[in-house]
Coordinates of C-alpha atoms and ligand atoms in Angstrom, one line a residue:
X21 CA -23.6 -0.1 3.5
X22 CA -20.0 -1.7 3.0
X23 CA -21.3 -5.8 3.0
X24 CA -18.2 -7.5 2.9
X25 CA -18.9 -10.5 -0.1
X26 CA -15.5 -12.0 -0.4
X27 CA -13.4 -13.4 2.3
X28 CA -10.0 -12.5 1.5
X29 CA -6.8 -14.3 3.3
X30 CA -3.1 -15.1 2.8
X31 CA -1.6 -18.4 3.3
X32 CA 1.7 -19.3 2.2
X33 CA 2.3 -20.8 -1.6
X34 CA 3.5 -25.0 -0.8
X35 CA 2.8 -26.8 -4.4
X36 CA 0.7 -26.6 -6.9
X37 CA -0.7 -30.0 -6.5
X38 CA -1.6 -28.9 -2.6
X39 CA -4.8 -26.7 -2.8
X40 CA -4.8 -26.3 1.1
X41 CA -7.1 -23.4 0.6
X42 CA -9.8 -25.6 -0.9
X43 CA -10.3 -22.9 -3.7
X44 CA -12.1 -24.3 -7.1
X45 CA -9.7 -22.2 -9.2
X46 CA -6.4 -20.9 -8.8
X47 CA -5.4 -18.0 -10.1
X48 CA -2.0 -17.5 -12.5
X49 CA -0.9 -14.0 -13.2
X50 CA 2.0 -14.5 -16.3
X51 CA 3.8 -11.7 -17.9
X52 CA 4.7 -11.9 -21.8
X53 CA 7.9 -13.1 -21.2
X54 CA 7.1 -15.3 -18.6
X55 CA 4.9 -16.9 -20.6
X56 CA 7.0 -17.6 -23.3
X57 CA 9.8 -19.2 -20.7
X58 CA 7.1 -21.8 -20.4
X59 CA 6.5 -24.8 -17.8
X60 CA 4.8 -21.4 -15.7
X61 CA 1.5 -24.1 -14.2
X62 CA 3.2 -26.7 -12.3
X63 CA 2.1 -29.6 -14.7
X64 CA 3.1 -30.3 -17.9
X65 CA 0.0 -31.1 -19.8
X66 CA -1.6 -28.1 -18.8
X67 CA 1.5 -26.4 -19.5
X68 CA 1.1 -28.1 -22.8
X69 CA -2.0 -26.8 -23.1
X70 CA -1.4 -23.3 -22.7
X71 CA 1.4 -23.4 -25.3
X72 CA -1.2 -24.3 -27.5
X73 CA -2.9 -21.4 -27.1
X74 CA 0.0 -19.1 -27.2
X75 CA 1.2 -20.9 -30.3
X76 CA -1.9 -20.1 -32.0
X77 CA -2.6 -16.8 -30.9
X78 CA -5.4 -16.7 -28.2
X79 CA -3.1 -16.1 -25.2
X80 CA -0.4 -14.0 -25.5
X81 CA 0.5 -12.8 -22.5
X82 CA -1.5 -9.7 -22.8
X83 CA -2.9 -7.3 -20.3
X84 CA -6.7 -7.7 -20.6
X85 CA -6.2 -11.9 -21.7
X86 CA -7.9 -14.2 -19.5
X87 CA -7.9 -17.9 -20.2
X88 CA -10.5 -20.3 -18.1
X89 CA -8.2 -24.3 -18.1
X90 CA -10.2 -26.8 -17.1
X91 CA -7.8 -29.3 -15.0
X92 CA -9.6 -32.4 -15.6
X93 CA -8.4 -33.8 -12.3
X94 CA -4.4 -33.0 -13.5
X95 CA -4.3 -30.6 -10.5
X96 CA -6.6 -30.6 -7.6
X97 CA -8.7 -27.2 -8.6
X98 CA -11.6 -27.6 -11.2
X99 CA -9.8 -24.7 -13.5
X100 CA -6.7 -23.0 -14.1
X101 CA -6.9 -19.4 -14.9
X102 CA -4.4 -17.7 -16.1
X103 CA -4.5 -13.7 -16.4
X104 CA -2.2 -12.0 -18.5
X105 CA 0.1 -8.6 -17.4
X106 CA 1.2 -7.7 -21.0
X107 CA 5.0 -6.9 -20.4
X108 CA 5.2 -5.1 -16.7
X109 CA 4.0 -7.0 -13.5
X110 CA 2.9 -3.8 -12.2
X111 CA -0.3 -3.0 -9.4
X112 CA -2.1 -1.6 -12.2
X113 CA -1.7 -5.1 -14.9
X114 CA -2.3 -6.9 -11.1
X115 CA -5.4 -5.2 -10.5
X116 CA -6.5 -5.9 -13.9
X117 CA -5.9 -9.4 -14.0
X118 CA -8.0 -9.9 -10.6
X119 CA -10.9 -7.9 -12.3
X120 CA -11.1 -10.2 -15.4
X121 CA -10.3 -13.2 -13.0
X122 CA -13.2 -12.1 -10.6
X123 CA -15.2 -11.8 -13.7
X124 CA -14.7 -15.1 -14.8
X125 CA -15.3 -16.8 -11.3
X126 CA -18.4 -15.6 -11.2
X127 CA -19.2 -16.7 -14.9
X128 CA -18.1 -20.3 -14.0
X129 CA -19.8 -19.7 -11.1
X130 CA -16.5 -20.7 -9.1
X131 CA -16.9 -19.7 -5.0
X132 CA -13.2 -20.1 -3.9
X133 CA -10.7 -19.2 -5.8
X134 CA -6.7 -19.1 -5.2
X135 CA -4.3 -16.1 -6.2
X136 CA -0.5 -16.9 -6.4
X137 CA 1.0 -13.7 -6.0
X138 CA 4.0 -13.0 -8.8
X139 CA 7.4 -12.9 -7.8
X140 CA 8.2 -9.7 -9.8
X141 CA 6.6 -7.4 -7.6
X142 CA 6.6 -6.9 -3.5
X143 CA 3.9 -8.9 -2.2
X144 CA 2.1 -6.0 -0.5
X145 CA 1.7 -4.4 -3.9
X146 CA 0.6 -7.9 -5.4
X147 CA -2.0 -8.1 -2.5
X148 CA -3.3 -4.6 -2.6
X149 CA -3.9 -4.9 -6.4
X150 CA -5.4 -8.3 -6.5
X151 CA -7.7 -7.5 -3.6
X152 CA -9.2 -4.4 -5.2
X153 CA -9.3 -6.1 -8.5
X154 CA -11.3 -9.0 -7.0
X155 CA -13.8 -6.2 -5.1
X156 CA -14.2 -4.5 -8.1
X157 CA -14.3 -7.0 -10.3
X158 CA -17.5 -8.7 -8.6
X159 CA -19.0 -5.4 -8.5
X160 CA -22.8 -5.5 -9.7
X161 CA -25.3 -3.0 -10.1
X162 CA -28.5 -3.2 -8.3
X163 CA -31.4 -4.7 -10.0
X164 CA -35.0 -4.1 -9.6
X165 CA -36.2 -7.1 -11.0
X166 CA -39.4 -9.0 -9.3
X167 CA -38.1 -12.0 -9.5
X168 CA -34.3 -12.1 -9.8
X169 CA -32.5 -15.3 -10.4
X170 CA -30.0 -16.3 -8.0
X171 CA -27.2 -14.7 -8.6
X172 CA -23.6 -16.5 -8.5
X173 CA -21.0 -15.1 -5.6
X174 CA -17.2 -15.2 -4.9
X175 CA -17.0 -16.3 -1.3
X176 CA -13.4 -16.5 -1.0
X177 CA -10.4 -15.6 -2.0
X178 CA -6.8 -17.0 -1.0
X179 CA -3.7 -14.9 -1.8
X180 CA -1.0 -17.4 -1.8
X181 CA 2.3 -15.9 -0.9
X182 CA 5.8 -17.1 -0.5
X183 CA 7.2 -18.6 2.5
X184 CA 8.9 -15.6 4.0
X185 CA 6.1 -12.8 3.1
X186 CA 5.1 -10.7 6.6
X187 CA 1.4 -12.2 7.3
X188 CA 0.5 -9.3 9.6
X189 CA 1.6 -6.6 7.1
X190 CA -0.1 -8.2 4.3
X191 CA -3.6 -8.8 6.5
X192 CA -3.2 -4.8 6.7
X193 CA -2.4 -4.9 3.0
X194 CA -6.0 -6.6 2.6
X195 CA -7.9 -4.6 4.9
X196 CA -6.9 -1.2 3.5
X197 CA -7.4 -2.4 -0.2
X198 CA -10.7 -3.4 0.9
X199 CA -11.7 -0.2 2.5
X200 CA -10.4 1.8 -0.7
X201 CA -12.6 -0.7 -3.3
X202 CA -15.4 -0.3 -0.9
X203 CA -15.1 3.4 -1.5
X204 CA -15.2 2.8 -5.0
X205 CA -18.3 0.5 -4.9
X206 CA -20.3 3.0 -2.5
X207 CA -19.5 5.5 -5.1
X208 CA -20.9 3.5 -7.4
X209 CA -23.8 2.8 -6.1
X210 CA -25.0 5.9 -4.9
X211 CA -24.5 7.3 -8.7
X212 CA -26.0 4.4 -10.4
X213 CA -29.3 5.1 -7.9
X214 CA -31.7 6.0 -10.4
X215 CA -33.2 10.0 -10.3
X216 CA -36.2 8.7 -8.6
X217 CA -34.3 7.1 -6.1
X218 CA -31.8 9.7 -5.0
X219 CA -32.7 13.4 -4.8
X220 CA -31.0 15.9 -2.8
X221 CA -32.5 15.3 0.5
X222 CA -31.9 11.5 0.2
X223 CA -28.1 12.1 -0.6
X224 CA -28.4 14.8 2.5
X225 CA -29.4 11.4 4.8
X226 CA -26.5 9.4 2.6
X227 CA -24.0 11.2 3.8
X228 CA -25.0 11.6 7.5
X229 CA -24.9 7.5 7.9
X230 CA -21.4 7.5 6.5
X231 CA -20.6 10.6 8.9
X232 CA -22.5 8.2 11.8
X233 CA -20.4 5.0 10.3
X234 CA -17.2 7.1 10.4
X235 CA -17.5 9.9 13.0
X236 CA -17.5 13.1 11.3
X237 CA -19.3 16.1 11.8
X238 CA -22.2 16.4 9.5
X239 CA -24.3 19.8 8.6
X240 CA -27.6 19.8 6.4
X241 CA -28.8 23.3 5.1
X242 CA -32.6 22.6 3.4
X243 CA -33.8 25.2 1.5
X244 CA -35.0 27.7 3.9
X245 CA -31.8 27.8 5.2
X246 CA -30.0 27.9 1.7
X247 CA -31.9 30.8 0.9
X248 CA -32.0 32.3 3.8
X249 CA -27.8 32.3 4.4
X250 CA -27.9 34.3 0.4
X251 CA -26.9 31.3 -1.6
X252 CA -29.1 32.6 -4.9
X253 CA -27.3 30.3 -6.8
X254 CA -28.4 26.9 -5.7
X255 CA -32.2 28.4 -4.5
X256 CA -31.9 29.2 -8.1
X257 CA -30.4 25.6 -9.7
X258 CA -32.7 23.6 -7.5
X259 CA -36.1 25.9 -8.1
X260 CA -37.4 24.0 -10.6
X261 CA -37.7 20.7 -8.9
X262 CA -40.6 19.7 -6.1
X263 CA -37.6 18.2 -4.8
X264 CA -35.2 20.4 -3.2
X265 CA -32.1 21.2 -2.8
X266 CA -29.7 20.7 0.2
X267 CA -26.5 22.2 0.9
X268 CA -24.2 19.4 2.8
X269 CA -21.2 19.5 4.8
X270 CA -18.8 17.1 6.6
X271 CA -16.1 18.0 8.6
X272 CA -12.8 15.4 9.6
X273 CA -9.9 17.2 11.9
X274 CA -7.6 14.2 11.8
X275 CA -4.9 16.8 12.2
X276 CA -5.7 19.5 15.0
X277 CA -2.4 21.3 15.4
X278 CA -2.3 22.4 11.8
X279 CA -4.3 25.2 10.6
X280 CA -3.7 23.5 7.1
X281 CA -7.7 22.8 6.4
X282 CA -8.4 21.4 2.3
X283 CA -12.3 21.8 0.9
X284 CA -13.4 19.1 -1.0
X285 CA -16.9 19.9 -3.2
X286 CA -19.0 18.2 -4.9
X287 CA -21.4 18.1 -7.7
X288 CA -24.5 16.9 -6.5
X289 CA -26.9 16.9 -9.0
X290 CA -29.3 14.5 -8.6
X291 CA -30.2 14.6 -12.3
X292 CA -30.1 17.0 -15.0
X293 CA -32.8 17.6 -17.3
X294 CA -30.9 21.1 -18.3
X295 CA -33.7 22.6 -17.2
X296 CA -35.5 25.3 -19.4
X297 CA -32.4 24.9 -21.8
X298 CA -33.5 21.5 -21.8
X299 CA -31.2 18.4 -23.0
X300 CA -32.1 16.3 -26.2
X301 CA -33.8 13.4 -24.5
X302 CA -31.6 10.5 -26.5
X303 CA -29.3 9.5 -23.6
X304 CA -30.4 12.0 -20.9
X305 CA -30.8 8.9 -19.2
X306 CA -27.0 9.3 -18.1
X307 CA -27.6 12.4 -15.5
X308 CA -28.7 10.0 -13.4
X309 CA -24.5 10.3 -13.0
X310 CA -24.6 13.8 -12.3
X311 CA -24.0 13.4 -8.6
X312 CA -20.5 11.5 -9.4
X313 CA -18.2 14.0 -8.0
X314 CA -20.4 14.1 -4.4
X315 CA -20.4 10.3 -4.6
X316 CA -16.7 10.0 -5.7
X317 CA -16.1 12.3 -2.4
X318 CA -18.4 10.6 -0.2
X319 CA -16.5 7.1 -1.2
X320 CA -13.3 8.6 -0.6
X321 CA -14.6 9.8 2.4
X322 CA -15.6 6.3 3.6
X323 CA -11.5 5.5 3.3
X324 CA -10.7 8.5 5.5
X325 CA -12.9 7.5 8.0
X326 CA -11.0 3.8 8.3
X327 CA -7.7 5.0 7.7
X328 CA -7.7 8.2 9.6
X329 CA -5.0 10.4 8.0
X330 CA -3.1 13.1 9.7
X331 CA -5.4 16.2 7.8
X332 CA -8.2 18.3 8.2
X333 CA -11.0 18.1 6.2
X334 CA -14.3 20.0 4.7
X335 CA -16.5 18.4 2.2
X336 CA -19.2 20.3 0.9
X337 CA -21.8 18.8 -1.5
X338 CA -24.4 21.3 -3.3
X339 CA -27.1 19.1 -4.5
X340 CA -30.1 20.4 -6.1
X341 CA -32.5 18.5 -8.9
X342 CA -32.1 20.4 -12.3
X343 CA -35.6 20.6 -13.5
X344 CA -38.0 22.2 -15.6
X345 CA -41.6 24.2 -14.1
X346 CA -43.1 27.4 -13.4
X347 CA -40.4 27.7 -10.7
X348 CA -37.7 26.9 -12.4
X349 CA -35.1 29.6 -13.2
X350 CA -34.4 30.8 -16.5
X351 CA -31.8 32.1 -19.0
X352 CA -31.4 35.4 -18.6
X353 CA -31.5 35.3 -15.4
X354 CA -29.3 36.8 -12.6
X355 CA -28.9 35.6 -9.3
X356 CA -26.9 36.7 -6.3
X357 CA -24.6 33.8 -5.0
X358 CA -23.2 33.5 -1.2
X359 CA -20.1 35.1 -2.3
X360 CA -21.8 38.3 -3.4
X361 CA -21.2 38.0 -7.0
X362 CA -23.9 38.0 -9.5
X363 CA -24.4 35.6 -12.4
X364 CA -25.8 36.2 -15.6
X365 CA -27.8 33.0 -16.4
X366 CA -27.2 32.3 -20.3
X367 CA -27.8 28.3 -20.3
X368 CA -30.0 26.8 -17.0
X369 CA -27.8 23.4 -17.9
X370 CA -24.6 25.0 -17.0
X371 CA -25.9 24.3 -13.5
X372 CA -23.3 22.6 -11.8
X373 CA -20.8 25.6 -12.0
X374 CA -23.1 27.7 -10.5
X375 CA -23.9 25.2 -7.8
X376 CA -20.2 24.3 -7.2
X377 CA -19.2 28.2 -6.8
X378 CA -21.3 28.2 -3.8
X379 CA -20.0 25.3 -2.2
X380 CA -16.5 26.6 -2.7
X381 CA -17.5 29.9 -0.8
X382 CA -18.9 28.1 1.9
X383 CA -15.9 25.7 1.9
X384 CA -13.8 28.9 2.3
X385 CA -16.0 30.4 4.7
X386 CA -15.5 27.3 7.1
X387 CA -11.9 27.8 7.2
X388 CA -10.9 25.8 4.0
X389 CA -6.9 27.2 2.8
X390 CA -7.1 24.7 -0.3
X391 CA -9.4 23.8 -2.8
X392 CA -10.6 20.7 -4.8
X393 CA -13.7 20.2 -6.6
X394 CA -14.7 17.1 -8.4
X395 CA -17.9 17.6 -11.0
X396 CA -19.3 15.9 -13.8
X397 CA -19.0 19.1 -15.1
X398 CA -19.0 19.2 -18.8
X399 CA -19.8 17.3 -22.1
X400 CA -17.1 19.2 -23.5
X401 CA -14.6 17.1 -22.2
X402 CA -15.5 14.4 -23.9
X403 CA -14.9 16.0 -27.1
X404 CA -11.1 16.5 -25.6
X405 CA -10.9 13.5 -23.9
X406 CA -13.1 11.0 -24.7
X407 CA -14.3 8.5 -21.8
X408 CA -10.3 8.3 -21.0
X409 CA -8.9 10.8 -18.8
X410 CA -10.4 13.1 -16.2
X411 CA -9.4 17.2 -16.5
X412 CA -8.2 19.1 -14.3
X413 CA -8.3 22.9 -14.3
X414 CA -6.0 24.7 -11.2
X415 CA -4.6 28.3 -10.5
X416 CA -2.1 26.9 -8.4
X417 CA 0.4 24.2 -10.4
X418 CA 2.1 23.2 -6.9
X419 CA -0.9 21.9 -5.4
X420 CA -1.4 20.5 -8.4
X421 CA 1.9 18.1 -8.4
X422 CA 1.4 16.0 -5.6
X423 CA -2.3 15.7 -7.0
X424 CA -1.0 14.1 -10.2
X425 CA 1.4 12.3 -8.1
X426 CA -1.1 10.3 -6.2
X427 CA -3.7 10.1 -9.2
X428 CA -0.5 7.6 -11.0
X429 CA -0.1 6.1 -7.7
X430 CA -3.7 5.0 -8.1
X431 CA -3.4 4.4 -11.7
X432 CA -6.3 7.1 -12.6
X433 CA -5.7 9.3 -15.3
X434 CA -5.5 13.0 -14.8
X435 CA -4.7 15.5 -17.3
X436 CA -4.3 19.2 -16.9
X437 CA -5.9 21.6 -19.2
X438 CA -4.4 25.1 -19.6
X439 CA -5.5 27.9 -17.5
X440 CA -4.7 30.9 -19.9
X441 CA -6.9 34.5 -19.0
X442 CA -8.2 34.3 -22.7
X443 CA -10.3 31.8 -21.4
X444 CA -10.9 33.5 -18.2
X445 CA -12.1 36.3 -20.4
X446 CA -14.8 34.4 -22.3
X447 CA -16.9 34.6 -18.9
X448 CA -17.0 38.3 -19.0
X449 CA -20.6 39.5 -18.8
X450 CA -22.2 42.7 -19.6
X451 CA -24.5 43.1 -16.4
X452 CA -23.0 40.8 -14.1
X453 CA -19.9 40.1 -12.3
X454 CA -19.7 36.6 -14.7
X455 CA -22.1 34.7 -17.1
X456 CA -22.3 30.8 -16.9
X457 CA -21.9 30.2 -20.1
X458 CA -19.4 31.4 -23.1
X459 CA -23.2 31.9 -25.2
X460 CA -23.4 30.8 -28.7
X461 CA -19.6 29.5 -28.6
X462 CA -18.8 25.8 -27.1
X463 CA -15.1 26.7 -27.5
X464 CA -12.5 25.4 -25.0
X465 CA -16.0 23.9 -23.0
X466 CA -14.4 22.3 -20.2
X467 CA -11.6 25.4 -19.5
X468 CA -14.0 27.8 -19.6
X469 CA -16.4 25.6 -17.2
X470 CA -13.9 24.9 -15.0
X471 CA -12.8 28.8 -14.7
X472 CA -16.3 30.3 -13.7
X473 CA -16.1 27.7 -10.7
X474 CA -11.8 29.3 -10.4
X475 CA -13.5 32.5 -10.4
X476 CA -15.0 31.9 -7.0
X477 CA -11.6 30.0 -5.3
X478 CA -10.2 33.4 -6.1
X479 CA -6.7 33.6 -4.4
X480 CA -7.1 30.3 -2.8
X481 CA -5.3 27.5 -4.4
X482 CA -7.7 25.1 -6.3
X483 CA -8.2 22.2 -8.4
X484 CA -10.7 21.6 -10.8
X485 CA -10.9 18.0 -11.6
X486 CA -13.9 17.5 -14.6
X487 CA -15.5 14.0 -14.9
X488 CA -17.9 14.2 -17.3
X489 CA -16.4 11.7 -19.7
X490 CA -15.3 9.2 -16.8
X491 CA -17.5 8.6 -13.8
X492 CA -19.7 7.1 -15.9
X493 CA -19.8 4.3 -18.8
X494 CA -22.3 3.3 -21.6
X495 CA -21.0 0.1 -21.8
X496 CA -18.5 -2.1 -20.0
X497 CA -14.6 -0.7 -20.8
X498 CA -11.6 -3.4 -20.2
X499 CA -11.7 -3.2 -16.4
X500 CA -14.5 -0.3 -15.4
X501 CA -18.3 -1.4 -15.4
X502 CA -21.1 -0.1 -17.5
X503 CA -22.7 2.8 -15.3
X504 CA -21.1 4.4 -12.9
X505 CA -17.1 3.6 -12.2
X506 CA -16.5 5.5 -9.0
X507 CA -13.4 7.2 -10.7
X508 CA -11.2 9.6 -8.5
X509 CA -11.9 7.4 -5.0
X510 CA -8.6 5.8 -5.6
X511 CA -6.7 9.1 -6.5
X512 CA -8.4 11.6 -3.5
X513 CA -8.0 8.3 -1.1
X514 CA -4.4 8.2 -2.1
X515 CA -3.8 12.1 -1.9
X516 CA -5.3 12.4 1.4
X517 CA -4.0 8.7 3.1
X518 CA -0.3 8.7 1.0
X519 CA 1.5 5.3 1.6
X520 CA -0.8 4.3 3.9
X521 CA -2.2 3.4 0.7
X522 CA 0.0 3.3 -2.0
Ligands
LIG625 N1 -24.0 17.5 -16.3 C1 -23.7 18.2 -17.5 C2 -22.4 17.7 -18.1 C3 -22.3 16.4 -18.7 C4 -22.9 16.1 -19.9 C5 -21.6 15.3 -18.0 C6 -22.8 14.8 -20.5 C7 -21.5 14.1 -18.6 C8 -22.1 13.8 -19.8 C9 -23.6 19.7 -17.3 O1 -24.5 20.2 -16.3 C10 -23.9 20.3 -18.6 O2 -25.1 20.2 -19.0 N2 -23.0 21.0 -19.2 C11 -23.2 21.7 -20.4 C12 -22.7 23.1 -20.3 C13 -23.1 24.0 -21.5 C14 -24.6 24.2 -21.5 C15 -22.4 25.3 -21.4 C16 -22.4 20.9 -21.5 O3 -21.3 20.5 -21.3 O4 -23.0 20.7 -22.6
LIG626 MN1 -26.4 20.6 -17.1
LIG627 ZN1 -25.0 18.9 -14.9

């Protein structure tokens, strides 16, 4: 867990023709404007160069623009790259430019490379964005290849800063931008294990080493237990697999003199067939993702336990394996959950509400007062959404705020879906207290999905936050990797840790 690749320092910004930090590139982040002001490298045939490229077209400036210039001995580093922030220095065009810079290093296979920070923006900013950006730039999914060629590295990185920057501050800068891009690259990891690889009761182990690593308290409830406590709805999700399900909890009281506790759940699907209302096979591939929201929380989590914020905290992850056999339950279905409501079982793939209502009752039960849950939740919000923007349902739009707050402090986009009782009212069942699915209708998909799991919060205040279309990628997207992008670390580290962060 947590290998640190990249050695990331300060030292203070002399010349461009000193490279004290011995780096093979250095690193120049320019803003339109800047750009055009011109003689922005420090040597004017590179300078030359680049105006070249602006003239005709191929670097503009632009957030997203990354250009490799090879020195040829002009200044003592093998390359120039320059990274362009389109017209804002801002953490967000920062963070960028370090992702397609990292990229690039490791292309050129460059080990050292040197970051001036920009002048535009304060320099614990610049450092926090560039050091994410050059974590989660060189992230790389694992491979199970026999023989796997060597693959290239970025050893080091050297943020260089002006003369009168704060070293100490800025060390801190880097070590808590680590810890929140380590988050973000657990996540990753643990939802781009394939189904085979991670099942419930291997997530279940998961999260006790990061409760060991950080000190949390840690329940697992097998399946016995699950069943035995009344929990009819995950026995019921996880029925069909020989691999079964696992209720998990952690517990953090970084704040023992309020009574103020928040419950953070989970989807923890370990894959999703659909089960007897199975999925078209073309692309099912992709519910190898379907334990984003757990992993999302878990990497979050990992920042909590370095940072330590003043709250109290209950995660619960419901994982089960949606599967297909003689076990597995069935539409038509109704099962009792822990809460005592019944649910009519129209669709066996609109699992992860069911399993989600649960953990929210035994969230509450524990003592939670507020409610999140993060859930690869629906298709349906892709049809709203696309792979852009993660949705959020709540019955509570002051909890919300802050939320949004510290989801465009972390530059992760949120967007709040309404939360009208029409909707609520397409749940209604005729033998059951609420039916899983809306039937033959796929209208207002994601509301109605996120409601059946509001049902169960009740009167507690509660956010739904539905990742579906963004935890996980077919193919590489400007900054985010194909597979799995660990989206919502940033935003619940930055709710729960503030400007300790951010
Ligand atoms: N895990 C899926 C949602 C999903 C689908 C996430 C595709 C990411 C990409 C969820 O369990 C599911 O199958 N939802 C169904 C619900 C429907 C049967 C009411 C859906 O959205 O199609
Ligand atoms: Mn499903
Ligand atoms: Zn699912």
């Amino acid at each position: 867990m947590f290998i640190k690749i990249t050695d990331i320092t300060t030292q203070v910004f002399t010349s461009y023709s000193n490279n004290e930090a011995q780096a093979d590139a250095i690193v120049i982040c320019l803003t339109e404007s800047e750009l055009r002001q011109g003689a922005v490298l420090g040597q004017p045939q590179l300078d030359q160069a680049l105006q070249g490229l602006k003239e005709k077209g191929i670097f503009t400036g632009a957030s997203g623009e990354l250009e490799a210039l090879p020195t040829h001995g002009l200044l003592p580093y093998a390359y120039v790259l320059v990274a362009g922030l389109g017209p804002v220095t801002s953490r967000e065009t920062l963070r960028a430019a370090s992702v397609y810079a990292a990229r690039e290093a490791l292309a050129l296979r460059l080990e050292r490379l040197a970051l001036k920070l920009p002048s535009s923006i304060d320099s614990r900013s610049a450092v926090i964005a560039l050091t994410e950006g050059l974590l989660l730039g060189t992230y790389r999914i694992a491979s199970y290849r026999k023989n796997e060629p060597v693959r290239a590295e970025l050893r080091q990185a050297v943020l260089l800063t002006e003369a009168a920057a704060d070293a100490a501050l800025l060390a801190q800068a880097i070590a808590t931008a680590e810890t929140v891009a380590e988050g973000t690259n657990y996540a990753r990891d643990l939802t781009n294990l394939p189904g085979n690889k991670l099942v419930p009761a291997s997530l279940a182990e998961e999260a006790m080493k990061l409760a060991q690593h950080c000190g949390f308290a840690c329940e697992v409830l097998d399946e016995q237990e699950i069943a035995a406590r009344g929990m009819g709805g995950l026995t019921a999700v996880g029925a069909g697999s020989v691999n079964p399900p696992r209720l998990i909890t952690l517990q953090y009281k970084g704040d023992p003199d309020s009574t103020d506790v928040l419950g953070i759940v989970g989807k923890g699907v370990t894959f999703d067939t659909g089960g007897i209302s199975m999925k078209d096979p073309d692309g099912m591939e992709e519910m190898i993702s379907d334990m984003g929201g757990a992993a999302s929380i878990l990497g979050a989590m990992h920042v909590v336990g370095q940072l330590k914020p003043k709250v109290n905290l209950i995660v619960v992850i419901p994982s089960a394996e949606n599967m297909t056999s003689g076990a597995a339950y069935r539409p038509g279905d109704v099962v009792t959950l822990l809460s005592g409501h019944s649910v009519e079982v129209l669709n066996t793939d609109a699992e992860g509400r069911i399993i989600l209502a649960e953990g929210l009752t035994y969230a509450k039960q524990l003592g939670a007062n507020r409610l999140i849950d993060v859930a690869t939740l629906t298709g349906a919000v892709l049809i709203s959404f696309g792979d852009v923007a993660t949705a959020a349902v709540t019955n509570d739009d002051e909890f919300l705020k802050p939320f949004m707050g510290a989801a465009a402090q972390a530059d992760e986009k949120v967007w709040q879906l309404p939360n009208y009782p029409e909707y609520r009212a397409m749940l209604k069942s005729d033998v059951a207290d609420v039916r899983n699915s809306t039937g033959t209708s796929r209208w207002a998909g994601a509301t109605t999905a996120g409601l059946f799991i509001g049902f169960f919060a009740e009167e507690t205040p509660w956010i739904h936050l539905d990742t579906g279309g963004t935890a996980w990628l077919w193919s590489e997207k400007g900054t985010e990797p194909k597979g799995a992008t660990g989206v919502m670390v940033r935003t619940l580290a930055s709710y729960l840790c503030g400007s300790a962060i951010y």
